[in-house]
Short mmCIF file of C-alpha atoms in Angstrom, two decimals:
data_model
loop_
_atom_site.label_atom_id
_atom_site.label_comp_id
_atom_site.label_asym_id
_atom_site.label_seq_id
_atom_site.Cartn_x
_atom_site.Cartn_y
_atom_site.Cartn_z
CA MET C 299 14.86 -9.78 37.27
CA ASN C 300 15.99 -5.94 38.17
CA ILE C 301 19.97 -6.14 38.18
CA GLU C 302 20.83 -2.90 39.78
CA GLY C 303 22.97 -1.32 36.89
CA LEU C 304 22.08 -2.66 34.40
CA ASP C 305 19.14 -0.88 32.03
CA TYR C 306 17.84 -3.00 28.73
CA ASN C 307 16.94 -1.05 25.65
CA THR C 308 12.80 -2.40 26.07
CA GLN C 309 13.25 0.10 29.27
CA ARG C 310 14.46 3.10 27.26
CA GLU C 311 12.64 5.89 25.08
CA LYS C 312 12.21 4.90 22.05
CA LEU C 313 14.79 6.10 19.28
CA VAL C 314 13.77 8.61 16.89
CA MET C 315 15.95 7.70 14.10
CA PRO C 316 17.51 4.01 15.63
CA GLU C 317 19.96 3.90 13.22
CA TYR C 318 22.19 5.98 14.53
CA GLY C 319 21.68 4.52 17.80
CA ARG C 320 21.39 5.74 21.80
CA GLU C 321 25.15 7.83 21.77
CA ILE C 322 23.87 9.60 18.87
CA GLN C 323 21.08 10.27 20.64
CA LYS C 324 22.84 11.18 24.09
CA MET C 325 24.61 14.09 22.05
CA VAL C 326 21.94 15.46 20.84
CA ASP C 327 19.87 15.49 23.90
CA LEU C 328 22.77 17.50 25.27
CA ALA C 329 23.60 20.01 22.42
CA VAL C 330 19.75 20.89 22.68
CA SER C 331 20.18 21.63 26.41
CA LEU C 332 23.10 23.35 26.06
CA GLU C 333 22.53 27.54 26.94
CA ASP C 334 25.27 29.04 24.61
CA LYS C 335 24.03 29.45 20.93
CA ASP C 336 27.53 28.88 19.65
CA GLU C 337 28.57 26.12 21.87
CA ARG C 338 25.06 24.52 20.36
CA GLN C 339 26.03 25.13 16.51
CA LYS C 340 29.28 23.46 17.41
CA CYS C 341 28.36 20.57 18.80
CA ALA C 342 25.35 20.56 15.84
CA GLU C 343 28.28 20.33 13.71
CA THR C 344 30.04 18.02 15.23
CA ILE C 345 27.24 15.36 15.69
CA ILE C 346 26.80 16.05 12.07
CA CYS C 347 30.35 14.50 10.92
CA LEU C 348 29.30 11.41 13.35
CA MET C 349 26.12 10.69 12.04
CA GLU C 350 27.91 10.59 8.16
CA SER C 351 30.47 7.89 9.72
CA LYS C 352 27.37 6.19 11.11
CA ASN C 353 24.82 6.59 7.95
CA PRO C 354 27.26 6.15 4.90
CA GLN C 355 24.59 4.94 2.06
CA LEU C 356 23.17 8.30 2.62
CA LEU C 357 26.25 9.66 0.70
CA ASP C 358 24.80 7.93 -2.74
CA SER C 359 21.59 9.98 -2.26
CA GLU C 360 21.88 13.71 -3.90
CA ASN C 361 20.90 15.96 -1.26
CA TYR C 362 22.51 13.74 1.73
CA GLU C 363 23.33 17.13 3.35
CA GLN C 364 20.17 17.89 3.97
CA ALA C 365 18.68 14.53 4.43
CA LEU C 366 21.28 14.51 7.84
CA TRP C 367 20.03 18.11 9.07
CA ASP C 368 16.57 16.97 8.95
CA HIS C 369 17.16 13.92 10.59
CA LEU C 370 19.42 16.23 13.23
CA TYR C 371 15.82 18.62 13.30
CA LEU C 372 13.88 15.11 13.89
CA MET C 373 16.14 13.81 16.60
CA SER C 374 16.00 16.99 18.95
CA HIS C 375 12.47 16.55 18.95
CA LYS C 376 12.31 20.08 16.97
CA GLN C 377 13.81 21.52 19.74
CA LEU C 378 17.34 22.42 18.81
CA ASP C 379 18.02 26.34 18.67
CA ILE C 380 21.14 26.90 15.80
CA ASP C 381 21.19 28.38 12.61
CA TRP C 382 20.59 25.23 10.57
CA PRO C 383 22.09 25.88 7.32
CA TYR C 384 19.25 24.10 4.98
CA ASP C 385 15.50 24.78 5.32
CA VAL C 386 14.49 21.81 8.05
CA SER C 387 10.67 23.03 7.76
CA GLU C 388 9.69 19.38 6.21
CA ALA C 389 12.04 17.29 7.76
CA GLU C 390 8.75 15.67 8.64
CA ARG C 391 8.11 14.66 5.69
CA ILE C 392 10.69 11.72 6.03
CA SER C 393 9.19 9.91 8.62
CA SER C 394 6.09 10.20 7.12
CA LYS C 395 3.37 7.25 5.55
CA PRO C 396 2.23 6.97 2.31
CA ALA C 397 -1.66 7.10 1.76
CA PRO C 398 -3.38 4.41 1.59
CA MET C 399 -3.93 2.85 -2.04
CA GLU C 400 -7.20 2.50 -3.22
CA HIS C 401 -7.98 -1.36 -4.63
CA PRO C 402 -8.29 -1.97 -8.35
CA THR C 403 -11.87 -3.18 -7.24
CA GLY C 404 -12.91 -0.35 -5.42
CA GLY C 405 -16.12 0.40 -5.30
CA ALA C 406 -17.17 -2.70 -7.23
CA HIS C 407 -20.98 -3.79 -5.73
CA MET C 408 -19.05 -7.89 -6.37
CA ARG C 409 -15.92 -8.45 -6.20
CA HIS C 410 -15.54 -11.71 -7.83
CA TYR C 411 -16.99 -9.58 -10.63
CA GLY C 412 -14.27 -6.92 -10.87
CA ARG C 413 -14.46 -3.22 -12.21
CA LEU C 414 -13.68 -4.05 -15.27
CA ILE C 415 -17.01 -5.94 -15.44
CA GLU C 416 -19.04 -3.23 -14.07
CA GLN C 417 -17.48 -1.00 -16.77
CA LEU C 418 -19.21 -3.26 -19.10
CA PHE C 419 -22.84 -3.28 -17.14
CA GLU C 420 -22.15 0.73 -17.32
CA GLU C 421 -21.75 0.27 -21.18
CA LEU C 422 -24.40 -2.14 -22.18
CA LYS C 423 -27.45 -0.08 -20.31
CA THR C 424 -27.27 3.33 -22.63
CA MET C 425 -25.89 0.93 -25.37
CA PRO C 426 -28.82 1.04 -28.38
CA GLU C 427 -30.23 -2.73 -29.79
CA GLY C 428 -28.81 -4.21 -32.53
CA SER C 429 -25.81 -6.96 -33.25
CA GLU C 430 -22.77 -5.12 -31.71
CA ARG C 431 -24.77 -4.74 -28.60
CA ASP C 432 -25.65 -8.46 -28.85
CA GLU C 433 -21.77 -9.18 -28.84
CA LEU C 434 -20.80 -7.10 -26.07
CA VAL C 435 -23.74 -9.23 -24.01
CA ARG C 436 -22.16 -12.71 -24.99
CA LEU C 437 -18.71 -11.22 -23.91
CA THR C 438 -19.69 -10.03 -20.97
CA ALA C 439 -22.28 -12.95 -19.66
CA ASN C 440 -18.89 -15.46 -20.56
CA GLN C 441 -16.65 -13.65 -18.39
CA MET C 442 -19.27 -13.52 -16.04
CA LYS C 443 -19.29 -16.96 -15.76
CA ARG C 444 -15.53 -17.62 -15.38
CA ASN C 445 -15.17 -15.50 -12.46
CA LEU C 446 -17.77 -17.09 -11.05
CA ALA C 447 -15.94 -20.31 -11.86
CA THR C 448 -12.92 -19.47 -10.46
CA TRP C 449 -14.37 -17.47 -7.41
CA GLY C 450 -16.70 -20.50 -6.53
CA HIS C 451 -14.01 -22.98 -7.16
CA GLY C 452 -15.29 -24.56 -10.17
CA THR C 453 -18.94 -23.76 -9.32
CA ILE C 454 -20.89 -22.22 -12.62
CA ASP C 455 -24.82 -21.57 -12.53
CA ASP C 456 -26.01 -20.08 -15.85
CA GLU C 457 -29.02 -18.54 -14.01
CA LYS C 458 -27.28 -16.61 -11.01
CA VAL C 459 -24.90 -14.74 -14.49
CA ALA C 460 -28.59 -14.30 -16.04
CA ASP C 461 -29.79 -12.92 -12.98
CA ASP C 462 -26.91 -11.01 -12.10
CA LEU C 463 -26.32 -9.67 -15.72
CA ALA C 464 -30.11 -7.75 -15.42
CA ARG C 465 -29.78 -6.67 -12.21
CA PHE C 466 -26.55 -4.92 -12.93
CA THR C 467 -28.04 -3.76 -15.72
CA ASP C 468 -31.23 -1.97 -14.62
CA GLY C 469 -32.69 -4.88 -16.16
CA LYS C 470 -31.82 -3.78 -19.63
CA ILE C 471 -30.24 -6.86 -20.93
CA GLN C 472 -32.24 -10.28 -20.57
CA ILE C 473 -30.67 -13.10 -21.94
CA ASP C 474 -32.91 -16.30 -22.31
CA LEU C 475 -31.36 -19.06 -20.94
CA SER C 476 -33.58 -21.38 -23.28
CA SER C 477 -32.04 -20.27 -26.59
CA PHE C 478 -28.22 -18.60 -25.32
CA ARG C 479 -25.10 -20.37 -25.24
CA PHE C 480 -22.35 -19.80 -22.71
CA ASP C 481 -18.93 -21.11 -24.63
CA ASN C 482 -17.32 -24.26 -23.30
CA LEU C 483 -15.45 -23.37 -19.77
CA GLN C 484 -14.13 -26.08 -19.27
CA GLY C 485 -10.91 -25.39 -19.52
CA ALA C 486 -11.64 -22.46 -17.28
CA VAL C 487 -12.61 -24.58 -14.23
CA PRO C 488 -10.33 -24.71 -11.45
CA ASN C 489 -8.96 -28.24 -11.45
CA GLU C 490 -10.75 -29.41 -8.29
CA GLY C 491 -8.74 -32.31 -8.76
CA LYS C 492 -10.46 -36.33 -9.18
CA LYS C 493 -12.92 -37.19 -6.27
CA GLY C 494 -13.58 -40.65 -5.96
CA LYS C 495 -10.94 -42.23 -7.47
CA HIS C 496 -7.83 -44.07 -5.22
CA ARG C 497 -5.12 -46.06 -6.33
CA LYS C 498 -5.74 -49.97 -6.21
#
């Protein structure tokens, strides 16, 4: 529905800094259009005072005056020709998005094992045979089994642990399931609830 004399925010140009409101943006646009530089300068200083009253929380920051002039620069679409009291060349940094953070398991071949287990695989590849390596194999295999139980909602497969351990250590670590003993992981298995039991 279009009623003459009414306009809606959805039909207007998107505000660069919505916290200052559309009236302040109009003043900034007017300042940019002024031909006399002295008038532009006075207008800009007046706008800064109004912006300060519109955004009082900035007063708590150490460089709030710099921030106000940065905001004015951005609101003018970098078109306001005045003698800037502060360096506004890096004003755009306040509107830039942070770089995406790398996921902690970034680079992991199998996310259900995680980066820590992959680091253990690399360690096992170069370790000499002996009791120290045997103990690390035991700890790694049991942690792999715990992870599988967690991700598989209680499903545990000893053969998969043995196969993956051999595969990800380039065949350096082979465990014999007929003699290798895993820890009792009952407490580590997610509780799936008791099936088949109903109240009488």
